[in-house]
mmCIF file of C-alpha atoms in Angstrom:
data_model
loop_
_atom_site.group_PDB
_atom_site.id
_atom_site.type_symbol
_atom_site.label_atom_id
_atom_site.label_comp_id
_atom_site.label_asym_id
_atom_site.label_seq_id
_atom_site.Cartn_x
_atom_site.Cartn_y
_atom_site.Cartn_z
ATOM 1 C CA MET A 18 100.399 71.720 67.594
ATOM 2 C CA GLU A 19 101.212 72.276 71.256
ATOM 3 C CA ILE A 20 102.197 75.758 72.437
ATOM 4 C CA TYR A 21 104.444 76.213 75.468
ATOM 5 C CA LEU A 22 105.432 79.312 77.406
ATOM 6 C CA VAL A 23 108.663 78.555 79.218
ATOM 7 C CA THR A 24 108.743 80.259 82.611
ATOM 8 C CA GLY A 25 108.800 79.375 86.266
ATOM 9 C CA ASN A 26 107.624 82.844 87.314
ATOM 10 C CA LYS A 27 104.015 82.690 88.511
ATOM 11 C CA HIS A 28 103.506 86.421 87.928
ATOM 12 C CA LYS A 29 104.613 86.098 84.304
ATOM 13 C CA ARG A 30 102.220 83.183 83.940
ATOM 14 C CA LEU A 31 99.265 85.142 85.272
ATOM 15 C CA GLU A 32 100.059 88.181 83.143
ATOM 16 C CA PHE A 33 100.473 86.051 80.009
ATOM 17 C CA GLN A 34 97.150 84.324 80.683
ATOM 18 C CA ARG A 35 95.376 87.654 81.067
ATOM 19 C CA HIS A 36 96.992 89.018 77.925
ATOM 20 C CA MET A 37 96.051 85.914 75.927
ATOM 21 C CA ASN A 38 92.511 86.066 77.311
ATOM 22 C CA GLY A 39 91.663 82.502 76.335
ATOM 23 C CA GLU A 40 92.209 83.110 72.621
ATOM 24 C CA LEU A 41 94.867 80.395 72.365
ATOM 25 C CA ASP A 42 95.393 77.182 74.281
ATOM 26 C CA PHE A 43 98.882 76.825 75.678
ATOM 27 C CA HIS A 44 100.897 75.046 78.354
ATOM 28 C CA PHE A 45 103.458 76.293 80.835
ATOM 29 C CA ALA A 46 106.854 74.661 81.140
ATOM 30 C CA ASP A 47 109.211 75.333 84.039
ATOM 31 C CA ILE A 48 112.631 74.406 82.659
ATOM 32 C CA ASP A 49 116.070 75.290 84.001
ATOM 33 C CA LEU A 50 117.920 76.706 81.021
ATOM 34 C CA ILE A 51 121.561 77.685 80.755
ATOM 35 C CA GLU A 52 121.610 81.272 79.525
ATOM 36 C CA MET A 53 124.313 82.357 77.137
ATOM 37 C CA GLN A 54 126.349 85.383 78.213
ATOM 38 C CA SER A 55 125.722 88.328 75.929
ATOM 39 C CA ASN A 56 124.722 91.974 75.989
ATOM 40 C CA ASP A 57 122.242 91.238 73.189
ATOM 41 C CA ILE A 58 118.925 90.401 74.838
ATOM 42 C CA VAL A 59 117.473 89.028 71.586
ATOM 43 C CA LYS A 60 120.329 86.549 71.145
ATOM 44 C CA ILE A 61 119.987 85.450 74.771
ATOM 45 C CA ASN A 62 116.277 84.821 74.411
ATOM 46 C CA GLU A 63 116.520 83.060 71.057
ATOM 47 C CA HIS A 64 119.123 80.723 72.531
ATOM 48 C CA LYS A 65 116.685 79.943 75.350
ATOM 49 C CA ALA A 66 113.889 79.224 72.865
ATOM 50 C CA LYS A 67 116.011 76.748 70.906
ATOM 51 C CA SER A 68 117.260 75.033 74.063
ATOM 52 C CA ALA A 69 113.753 74.740 75.497
ATOM 53 C CA HIS A 70 112.378 73.378 72.221
ATOM 54 C CA GLU A 71 115.040 70.673 72.165
ATOM 55 C CA ILE A 72 114.159 69.618 75.718
ATOM 56 C CA LEU A 73 110.390 69.650 75.167
ATOM 57 C CA SER A 74 110.638 67.798 71.854
ATOM 58 C CA THR A 75 112.581 64.890 73.344
ATOM 59 C CA ASN A 76 111.049 62.181 75.519
ATOM 60 C CA ALA A 77 112.641 60.472 78.510
ATOM 61 C CA SER A 78 114.384 57.974 76.212
ATOM 62 C CA GLY A 79 116.013 60.747 74.218
ATOM 63 C CA GLU A 80 113.783 60.172 71.181
ATOM 64 C CA SER A 81 112.125 62.983 69.263
ATOM 65 C CA GLN A 82 108.373 63.321 69.787
ATOM 66 C CA ALA A 83 106.015 63.447 66.821
ATOM 67 C CA THR A 84 103.782 66.279 68.065
ATOM 68 C CA ARG A 85 104.777 69.651 66.668
ATOM 69 C CA LYS A 86 105.688 72.097 69.405
ATOM 70 C CA LEU A 87 105.811 75.854 69.419
ATOM 71 C CA VAL A 88 108.010 77.156 72.219
ATOM 72 C CA ILE A 89 107.838 80.715 73.572
ATOM 73 C CA THR A 90 110.456 82.300 75.813
ATOM 74 C CA ASP A 91 110.785 85.828 77.103
ATOM 75 C CA ASP A 92 113.401 88.080 78.618
ATOM 76 C CA THR A 93 113.469 91.641 79.899
ATOM 77 C CA GLY A 94 116.163 94.244 80.290
ATOM 78 C CA LEU A 95 116.464 97.600 82.040
ATOM 79 C CA TYR A 96 118.854 100.041 80.406
ATOM 80 C CA MET A 97 119.962 102.941 82.621
ATOM 81 C CA ASP A 98 121.373 106.041 80.931
ATOM 82 C CA CYS A 99 123.604 106.826 83.910
ATOM 83 C CA LEU A 100 125.373 103.463 83.466
ATOM 84 C CA GLY A 101 125.743 103.597 79.702
ATOM 85 C CA SER A 102 122.710 101.320 79.112
ATOM 86 C CA PHE A 103 123.846 98.849 81.768
ATOM 87 C CA PRO A 104 122.577 96.483 83.237
ATOM 88 C CA GLY A 105 120.332 95.591 80.276
ATOM 89 C CA PRO A 106 119.685 91.821 80.325
ATOM 90 C CA TYR A 107 121.651 91.545 83.580
ATOM 91 C CA ILE A 108 119.062 93.511 85.551
ATOM 92 C CA LYS A 109 117.899 90.340 87.316
ATOM 93 C CA TRP A 110 121.318 89.868 88.891
ATOM 94 C CA MET A 111 121.809 93.549 89.671
ATOM 95 C CA HIS A 112 118.395 93.621 91.331
ATOM 96 C CA LYS A 113 119.272 90.537 93.378
ATOM 97 C CA SER A 114 122.521 92.149 94.516
ATOM 98 C CA LEU A 115 121.407 95.721 95.198
ATOM 99 C CA GLY A 116 117.655 95.464 95.603
ATOM 100 C CA SER A 117 115.200 98.087 94.398
ATOM 101 C CA GLN A 118 116.423 100.807 96.736
ATOM 102 C CA GLY A 119 120.038 100.162 95.760
ATOM 103 C CA ILE A 120 119.282 100.710 92.069
ATOM 104 C CA VAL A 121 117.378 103.915 92.879
ATOM 105 C CA ASP A 122 120.342 105.097 94.956
ATOM 106 C CA VAL A 123 122.699 104.540 92.003
ATOM 107 C CA ALA A 124 120.518 106.671 89.709
ATOM 108 C CA MET A 125 120.195 109.408 92.342
ATOM 109 C CA LYS A 126 123.924 109.469 93.059
ATOM 110 C CA LEU A 127 124.732 109.778 89.359
ATOM 111 C CA GLN A 128 121.931 112.364 88.970
ATOM 112 C CA ASN A 129 120.342 110.693 85.965
ATOM 113 C CA ASP A 130 117.153 108.664 86.336
ATOM 114 C CA LYS A 131 116.455 108.171 82.623
ATOM 115 C CA CYS A 132 116.180 104.608 81.370
ATOM 116 C CA HIS A 133 114.274 102.343 79.020
ATOM 117 C CA ALA A 134 112.872 98.852 79.388
ATOM 118 C CA ILE A 135 112.857 96.148 76.727
ATOM 119 C CA CYS A 136 110.891 92.916 76.657
ATOM 120 C CA VAL A 137 111.580 90.246 74.048
ATOM 121 C CA TYR A 138 109.404 87.272 73.162
ATOM 122 C CA SER A 139 110.953 84.573 70.983
ATOM 123 C CA VAL A 140 108.996 81.760 69.355
ATOM 124 C CA TYR A 141 110.549 78.637 67.808
ATOM 125 C CA ASP A 142 108.856 75.647 66.165
ATOM 126 C CA GLY A 143 111.987 73.666 65.349
ATOM 127 C CA LYS A 144 112.417 75.358 61.977
ATOM 128 C CA GLU A 145 111.594 79.046 62.125
ATOM 129 C CA LEU A 146 112.701 81.428 64.857
ATOM 130 C CA HIS A 147 111.036 84.804 65.390
ATOM 131 C CA SER A 148 111.557 87.469 68.033
ATOM 132 C CA PHE A 149 109.416 90.454 68.978
ATOM 133 C CA GLU A 150 110.510 93.482 70.984
ATOM 134 C CA GLY A 151 108.564 95.928 73.086
ATOM 135 C CA VAL A 152 110.300 99.103 74.276
ATOM 136 C CA THR A 153 109.180 101.680 76.843
ATOM 137 C CA GLN A 154 111.033 104.863 77.739
ATOM 138 C CA GLY A 155 110.910 105.873 81.380
ATOM 139 C CA ARG A 156 112.807 106.733 84.523
ATOM 140 C CA ILE A 157 113.995 105.151 87.748
ATOM 141 C CA ALA A 158 111.605 106.058 90.572
ATOM 142 C CA GLY A 159 110.400 104.892 93.955
ATOM 143 C CA PRO A 160 110.662 102.220 95.040
ATOM 144 C CA ARG A 161 106.867 102.238 95.278
ATOM 145 C CA GLY A 162 104.262 99.515 95.102
ATOM 146 C CA SER A 163 104.358 95.745 95.255
ATOM 147 C CA THR A 164 107.673 93.889 95.127
ATOM 148 C CA ASP A 165 106.100 90.801 93.536
ATOM 149 C CA PHE A 166 107.196 91.434 89.959
ATOM 150 C CA GLY A 167 110.938 92.052 89.736
ATOM 151 C CA TRP A 168 111.861 95.700 89.306
ATOM 152 C CA ASP A 169 108.356 96.944 88.438
ATOM 153 C CA ASN A 170 108.380 99.005 91.637
ATOM 154 C CA ILE A 171 111.224 101.248 90.391
ATOM 155 C CA PHE A 172 110.238 101.768 86.744
ATOM 156 C CA SER A 173 107.952 104.647 85.837
ATOM 157 C CA PRO A 174 107.007 105.178 82.161
ATOM 158 C CA GLU A 175 107.485 108.579 80.555
ATOM 159 C CA ASP A 176 104.854 111.164 81.498
ATOM 160 C CA CYS A 177 103.492 108.951 84.269
ATOM 161 C CA SER A 178 103.713 109.463 88.029
ATOM 162 C CA LYS A 179 103.136 105.796 88.895
ATOM 163 C CA THR A 180 105.548 102.885 88.837
ATOM 164 C CA PHE A 181 104.417 99.701 87.098
ATOM 165 C CA SER A 182 103.821 98.148 90.528
ATOM 166 C CA GLU A 183 101.354 100.897 91.440
ATOM 167 C CA MET A 184 99.299 100.431 88.283
ATOM 168 C CA THR A 185 96.274 98.280 87.664
ATOM 169 C CA PHE A 186 96.547 95.598 85.001
ATOM 170 C CA ASP A 187 94.766 97.793 82.441
ATOM 171 C CA GLU A 188 96.885 100.847 83.283
ATOM 172 C CA LYS A 189 100.091 98.885 82.898
ATOM 173 C CA LYS A 190 99.018 97.467 79.523
ATOM 174 C CA VAL A 191 99.063 100.948 77.991
ATOM 175 C CA SER A 192 102.833 101.345 78.313
ATOM 176 C CA SER A 193 104.129 97.875 79.193
ATOM 177 C CA PRO A 194 107.011 96.698 76.972
ATOM 178 C CA ARG A 195 105.861 93.147 77.692
ATOM 179 C CA PHE A 196 102.390 93.823 76.316
ATOM 180 C CA ARG A 197 103.808 95.605 73.270
ATOM 181 C CA ALA A 198 105.966 92.587 72.493
ATOM 182 C CA PHE A 199 103.069 90.252 73.293
ATOM 183 C CA LEU A 200 100.787 91.817 70.669
ATOM 184 C CA GLN A 201 103.370 91.062 67.973
ATOM 185 C CA LEU A 202 103.905 87.549 69.323
ATOM 186 C CA LYS A 203 100.178 86.809 69.408
ATOM 187 C CA ARG A 204 99.720 87.860 65.800
ATOM 188 C CA ASN A 205 102.582 85.621 64.694
ATOM 189 C CA VAL A 206 101.439 82.588 66.682
ATOM 190 C CA MET A 207 97.848 82.970 65.514
ATOM 191 C CA LEU A 208 98.967 82.889 61.896
ATOM 192 C CA LEU A 209 101.061 79.761 62.476
ATOM 193 C CA THR A 210 98.169 77.676 63.762
ATOM 194 C CA VAL A 211 96.121 75.457 61.435
ATOM 195 C CA ASP A 212 92.968 77.034 59.989
ATOM 196 C CA GLU A 213 89.537 75.769 60.965
ATOM 197 C CA ASP A 214 86.085 76.980 59.928
ATOM 198 C CA PRO A 215 84.720 79.196 62.743
ATOM 199 C CA GLU A 216 81.134 78.753 61.571
ATOM 200 C CA GLU A 217 81.371 74.975 61.815
ATOM 201 C CA LEU A 218 83.020 75.240 65.215
ATOM 202 C CA LYS A 219 80.264 77.554 66.433
ATOM 203 C CA LYS A 220 77.527 75.217 65.167
ATOM 204 C CA GLU A 221 79.168 72.292 66.937
ATOM 205 C CA ALA A 222 79.546 74.359 70.110
ATOM 206 C CA ASN A 223 75.900 75.444 70.072
ATOM 207 C CA ALA A 224 74.831 71.821 69.687
ATOM 208 C CA LYS A 225 77.006 70.836 72.662
ATOM 209 C CA TRP A 226 75.512 73.651 74.738
ATOM 210 C CA ALA A 227 71.977 72.552 73.857
ATOM 211 C CA LYS A 228 72.832 69.057 75.100
ATOM 212 C CA GLY A 229 74.178 70.434 78.372
ATOM 213 C CA ASP A 230 77.865 69.916 77.599
ATOM 214 C CA ALA A 231 78.997 73.373 78.681
ATOM 215 C CA GLU A 232 82.727 72.631 78.891
ATOM 216 C CA GLU A 233 82.941 71.286 75.349
ATOM 217 C CA ALA A 234 80.819 74.159 74.074
ATOM 218 C CA ASN A 235 83.072 76.741 75.705
ATOM 219 C CA ALA A 236 86.218 75.119 74.291
ATOM 220 C CA LEU A 237 84.733 75.145 70.781
ATOM 221 C CA TRP A 238 83.491 78.733 71.085
ATOM 222 C CA ARG A 239 86.988 79.799 72.098
ATOM 223 C CA GLN A 240 88.502 77.901 69.188
ATOM 224 C CA ALA A 241 86.060 79.587 66.807
ATOM 225 C CA LEU A 242 86.941 82.975 68.317
ATOM 226 C CA LYS A 243 90.624 82.274 67.764
ATOM 227 C CA GLU A 244 89.949 81.537 64.086
ATOM 228 C CA CYS A 245 87.948 84.762 63.696
ATOM 229 C CA ILE A 246 90.737 86.807 65.253
ATOM 230 C CA LYS A 247 93.223 85.098 62.966
ATOM 231 C CA TYR A 248 91.215 86.127 59.891
ATOM 232 C CA SER A 249 91.072 89.711 61.183
ATOM 233 C CA MET A 250 94.851 89.725 61.571
ATOM 234 C CA ARG A 251 95.179 88.712 57.946
ATOM 235 C CA GLY A 252 93.311 91.822 56.929
ATOM 236 C CA PHE A 253 89.774 90.473 56.640
ATOM 237 C CA PRO A 254 87.800 92.403 59.305
ATOM 238 C CA THR A 255 84.493 91.772 57.524
ATOM 239 C CA LYS A 256 81.023 92.440 58.925
ATOM 240 C CA LYS A 257 80.444 88.696 59.144
ATOM 241 C CA ASN A 258 83.678 88.212 61.077
ATOM 242 C CA THR A 259 82.894 91.088 63.446
ATOM 243 C CA ASP A 260 79.400 89.771 64.117
ATOM 244 C CA MET A 261 80.775 86.281 64.704
ATOM 245 C CA GLN A 262 83.301 87.529 67.279
ATOM 246 C CA LEU A 263 80.570 89.467 69.059
ATOM 247 C CA SER A 264 78.289 86.445 69.163
ATOM 248 C CA LEU A 265 81.067 84.155 70.398
ATOM 249 C CA ARG A 266 82.112 86.502 73.190
ATOM 250 C CA LEU A 267 78.498 86.814 74.304
ATOM 251 C CA ASN A 268 78.275 83.020 74.431
ATOM 252 C CA ILE A 269 81.547 82.747 76.343
ATOM 253 C CA SER A 270 80.390 85.389 78.824
ATOM 254 C CA LEU A 271 77.174 83.410 79.352
ATOM 255 C CA TYR A 272 79.208 80.259 79.994
ATOM 256 C CA HIS A 273 81.231 82.041 82.693
ATOM 257 C CA PHE A 274 78.081 83.515 84.227
ATOM 258 C CA LYS A 275 76.443 80.089 84.468
ATOM 259 C CA LYS A 276 79.635 78.724 86.041
ATOM 260 C CA GLY A 277 79.630 81.485 88.644
ATOM 261 C CA GLU A 278 82.857 82.910 87.186
ATOM 262 C CA PHE A 279 81.598 86.470 87.322
ATOM 263 C CA HIS A 280 84.920 88.250 86.840
ATOM 264 C CA GLU A 281 85.483 86.318 83.605
ATOM 265 C CA CYS A 282 81.939 87.072 82.472
ATOM 266 C CA ILE A 283 82.515 90.789 83.036
ATOM 267 C CA ASN A 284 85.856 90.582 81.245
ATOM 268 C CA GLN A 285 84.261 89.213 78.064
ATOM 269 C CA CYS A 286 81.598 91.929 78.156
ATOM 270 C CA ASP A 287 84.284 94.569 78.698
ATOM 271 C CA ILE A 288 86.240 93.379 75.659
ATOM 272 C CA ILE A 289 83.158 93.842 73.477
ATOM 273 C CA LEU A 290 82.449 97.307 74.866
ATOM 274 C CA GLU A 291 86.090 98.378 74.512
ATOM 275 C CA GLY A 292 85.663 97.939 70.768
ATOM 276 C CA VAL A 293 83.079 100.724 70.673
ATOM 277 C CA THR A 294 84.848 103.944 69.693
ATOM 278 C CA ASP A 295 82.443 106.356 71.405
ATOM 279 C CA LEU A 296 80.244 104.410 73.795
ATOM 280 C CA ASP A 297 78.672 107.473 75.398
ATOM 281 C CA GLY A 298 77.880 108.861 71.957
ATOM 282 C CA VAL A 299 76.258 105.582 70.936
ATOM 283 C CA LEU A 300 74.175 105.529 74.113
ATOM 284 C CA SER A 301 73.124 109.143 73.557
ATOM 285 C CA ARG A 302 72.012 108.321 70.031
ATOM 286 C CA TYR A 303 69.889 105.388 71.182
ATOM 287 C CA GLU A 304 68.600 107.486 74.076
ATOM 288 C CA VAL A 305 67.278 110.072 71.620
ATOM 289 C CA ASP A 306 65.743 107.328 69.477
ATOM 290 C CA ALA A 307 64.046 105.847 72.544
ATOM 291 C CA LYS A 308 62.552 109.219 73.499
ATOM 292 C CA GLU A 309 61.310 109.804 69.970
ATOM 293 C CA ALA A 310 59.747 106.351 69.887
ATOM 294 C CA GLU A 311 58.082 107.008 73.244
ATOM 295 C CA GLU A 312 56.645 110.306 72.060
ATOM 296 C CA ALA A 313 55.532 108.963 68.674
ATOM 297 C CA PRO A 314 54.968 105.178 68.777
ATOM 298 C CA ALA A 315 54.047 105.125 65.098
ATOM 299 C CA THR A 316 57.677 105.868 64.191
ATOM 300 C CA ILE A 317 59.073 102.717 65.823
ATOM 301 C CA THR A 318 59.472 100.977 62.477
ATOM 302 C CA THR A 319 61.274 104.020 61.087
ATOM 303 C CA ASN A 320 63.602 104.155 64.098
ATOM 304 C CA THR A 321 64.441 100.479 63.685
ATOM 305 C CA LYS A 322 65.330 101.154 60.053
ATOM 306 C CA GLN A 323 67.430 104.137 61.140
ATOM 307 C CA GLU A 324 69.275 101.911 63.615
ATOM 308 C CA GLU A 325 70.008 99.350 60.903
ATOM 309 C CA ASP A 326 71.292 102.084 58.579
ATOM 310 C CA THR A 327 73.475 103.498 61.363
ATOM 311 C CA LEU A 328 74.964 100.084 62.094
ATOM 312 C CA ALA A 329 75.678 99.473 58.415
ATOM 313 C CA LYS A 330 77.334 102.883 58.027
ATOM 314 C CA ALA A 331 79.469 102.329 61.130
ATOM 315 C CA ARG A 332 80.730 99.030 59.772
ATOM 316 C CA GLU A 333 81.593 100.635 56.441
ATOM 317 C CA ASP A 334 83.610 103.255 58.324
ATOM 318 C CA GLY A 335 85.439 100.502 60.203
ATOM 319 C CA THR A 336 84.031 101.532 63.587
ATOM 320 C CA CYS A 337 82.236 99.274 66.045
ATOM 321 C CA MET A 338 78.584 100.094 66.587
ATOM 322 C CA LEU A 339 76.558 97.678 68.682
ATOM 323 C CA SER A 340 72.806 97.322 68.376
ATOM 324 C CA ARG A 341 70.636 98.545 71.220
ATOM 325 C CA ASP A 342 69.540 94.991 72.095
ATOM 326 C CA THR A 343 73.161 93.859 72.314
ATOM 327 C CA LEU A 344 74.077 96.775 74.573
ATOM 328 C CA VAL A 345 71.124 96.025 76.842
ATOM 329 C CA LYS A 346 72.203 92.387 77.062
ATOM 330 C CA LEU A 347 75.805 93.346 77.891
ATOM 331 C CA PHE A 348 74.906 95.873 80.589
ATOM 332 C CA LEU A 349 72.384 93.520 82.186
ATOM 333 C CA ARG A 350 74.884 90.672 82.224
ATOM 334 C CA ARG A 351 77.468 92.904 83.864
ATOM 335 C CA ALA A 352 74.877 94.184 86.348
ATOM 336 C CA HIS A 353 73.933 90.619 87.326
ATOM 337 C CA SER A 354 77.605 89.707 87.731
ATOM 338 C CA TYR A 355 78.453 92.749 89.838
ATOM 339 C CA LEU A 356 75.444 92.043 92.038
ATOM 340 C CA MET A 357 76.686 88.496 92.629
ATOM 341 C CA LEU A 358 80.102 89.943 93.523
ATOM 342 C CA GLN A 359 78.396 92.398 95.918
ATOM 343 C CA GLU A 360 79.796 95.350 93.973
ATOM 344 C CA PHE A 361 76.565 97.267 94.302
ATOM 345 C CA ASP A 362 77.665 100.628 92.896
ATOM 346 C CA LYS A 363 78.903 99.017 89.680
ATOM 347 C CA CYS A 364 75.673 97.053 89.442
ATOM 348 C CA ARG A 365 73.717 100.311 89.635
ATOM 349 C CA GLU A 366 75.950 101.974 87.035
ATOM 350 C CA ASN A 367 75.154 99.253 84.513
ATOM 351 C CA LEU A 368 71.453 99.365 85.281
ATOM 352 C CA GLN A 369 71.517 103.119 84.672
ATOM 353 C CA MET A 370 73.097 102.461 81.264
ATOM 354 C CA VAL A 371 70.183 100.200 80.352
ATOM 355 C CA LYS A 372 67.638 102.746 81.578
ATOM 356 C CA ARG A 373 69.137 105.336 79.247
ATOM 357 C CA ILE A 374 68.260 103.300 76.165
ATOM 358 C CA ASP A 375 65.460 101.006 77.400
ATOM 359 C CA LYS A 376 63.649 102.907 80.114
ATOM 360 C CA GLY A 377 60.881 100.437 80.872
ATOM 361 C CA ASN A 378 63.014 97.288 80.905
ATOM 362 C CA ALA A 379 61.329 94.853 83.311
ATOM 363 C CA GLU A 380 64.577 93.080 84.172
ATOM 364 C CA VAL A 381 66.111 96.380 85.283
ATOM 365 C CA ILE A 382 63.197 97.071 87.618
ATOM 366 C CA SER A 383 63.525 93.600 89.125
ATOM 367 C CA LEU A 384 67.299 93.887 89.507
ATOM 368 C CA GLU A 385 67.054 97.331 91.111
ATOM 369 C CA ARG A 386 64.758 95.940 93.799
ATOM 370 C CA LYS A 387 67.039 92.977 94.353
ATOM 371 C CA GLU A 388 70.096 95.236 94.549
ATOM 372 C CA GLN A 389 68.433 97.452 97.173
ATOM 373 C CA VAL A 390 67.521 94.448 99.328
ATOM 374 C CA GLU A 391 70.934 92.805 99.035
ATOM 375 C CA ARG A 392 72.771 96.079 99.667
ATOM 376 C CA ALA A 393 70.719 96.654 102.835
ATOM 377 C CA ASP A 394 71.359 93.073 103.999
ATOM 378 C CA TYR A 395 75.069 93.440 103.284
ATOM 379 C CA GLN A 396 75.329 96.718 105.201
ATOM 380 C CA LYS A 397 73.406 95.211 108.109
ATOM 381 C CA MET A 398 75.756 92.234 108.177
ATOM 382 C CA GLN A 399 78.793 94.540 108.139
ATOM 383 C CA LYS A 400 77.440 96.481 111.118
ATOM 384 C CA GLN A 401 76.827 93.253 113.025
ATOM 385 C CA LEU A 402 80.364 92.074 112.323
ATOM 386 C CA TYR A 403 81.747 95.381 113.539
ATOM 387 C CA ARG A 404 79.747 95.169 116.773
ATOM 388 C CA ARG A 405 81.115 91.677 117.403
ATOM 389 C CA MET A 406 84.624 93.042 117.076
ATOM 390 C CA CYS A 407 83.970 95.545 119.815
ATOM 391 C CA ASN A 408 83.348 95.024 123.494
ATOM 392 C CA PRO A 409 80.395 96.676 125.269
ATOM 393 C CA SER A 410 82.441 99.814 125.975
ATOM 394 C CA GLY A 411 83.052 100.268 122.262
ATOM 395 C CA ALA A 412 86.774 99.505 122.448
ATOM 396 C CA LEU A 413 88.280 96.818 120.268
ATOM 397 C CA HIS A 414 89.005 93.453 121.882
ATOM 398 C CA GLY A 415 92.491 93.326 123.283
ATOM 399 C CA SER A 416 92.730 97.044 124.028
ATOM 400 C CA GLU A 417 93.117 98.345 127.562
ATOM 401 C CA GLU A 418 91.084 101.203 128.940
ATOM 402 C CA LYS A 419 93.101 103.828 130.740
ATOM 403 C CA GLY A 420 91.658 105.257 133.915
#
């Protein structure tokens, strides 16, 4: 089955990719669709999904193609209280006509900045049609921030001082109507895909990796991860499934590290760590265990047993509790990646995390030395670049000294 997101908006593409996070393979399709006129945003979007599916399922000769296609479309609306929930799905045209400042002026003149935003995803496979809504209450503000993404620079969620345009990707996710709709869409699409055995996929991937076929291995690891997530969505978040997802994400992060894709490597590590309910509490617990083991080496076996019991109890409670070795591996991988990106402070932060739970780690000592050398070299290079920008008198090139 081929999955298509129909959009010509590059910002929507990037956001969708980041939301999907490699858990499903999909294609983009830039298709000019005739939108039906309606105040009902769901009806508008479902009509787009059906129209796009018909186009994508027909070849140049007008014949239906055999490959099953799942088509996804989206639409957004901004509903202003001062205009009786107008413009709704017509916000695109209002924004084109008035601009961001014009819309803000309307709300200010009518002395009512309350509004809500709706995003709808519709998915159609030629037989079944499903739509998913995300809603966020907010107010008209600004305009502030980037103008790259429609009217994001004038929408501020409830109890938030920032507009969507001023937020980071992670900040926006918390209250984004698009992300809220996306989570429902993802669950539905995952359940529609054909089941495969994640264990078999992982075995095949590991064999490919051992033979040096990194690309094939990564594709299979991602497919296995998708299957694991699918099982979790069906209500089977078993220990085996959780461990499998952890192992797969570690493998995927290693793939990205080897490829020099350090941001992606960090992202996979972050996803694992985000699943830990109380990371600082977990680190503190292991920190105490490490001190006890250091003071009384004979109790190491007992501490290991305690760690196993703690992990088992955490899984029974439905919380994520990573082993000390896994945490060390994650923090070291992030530290390496941040060092390669010349983000020295973040590198140090991760090394400090390792030192809390594995004080004498040899790799940490080596990385700390390397970080100090590279930081000094980087700072020296920055100073040299600055000097080159300045003339002997200290003024920037192109400036005129006044007598």
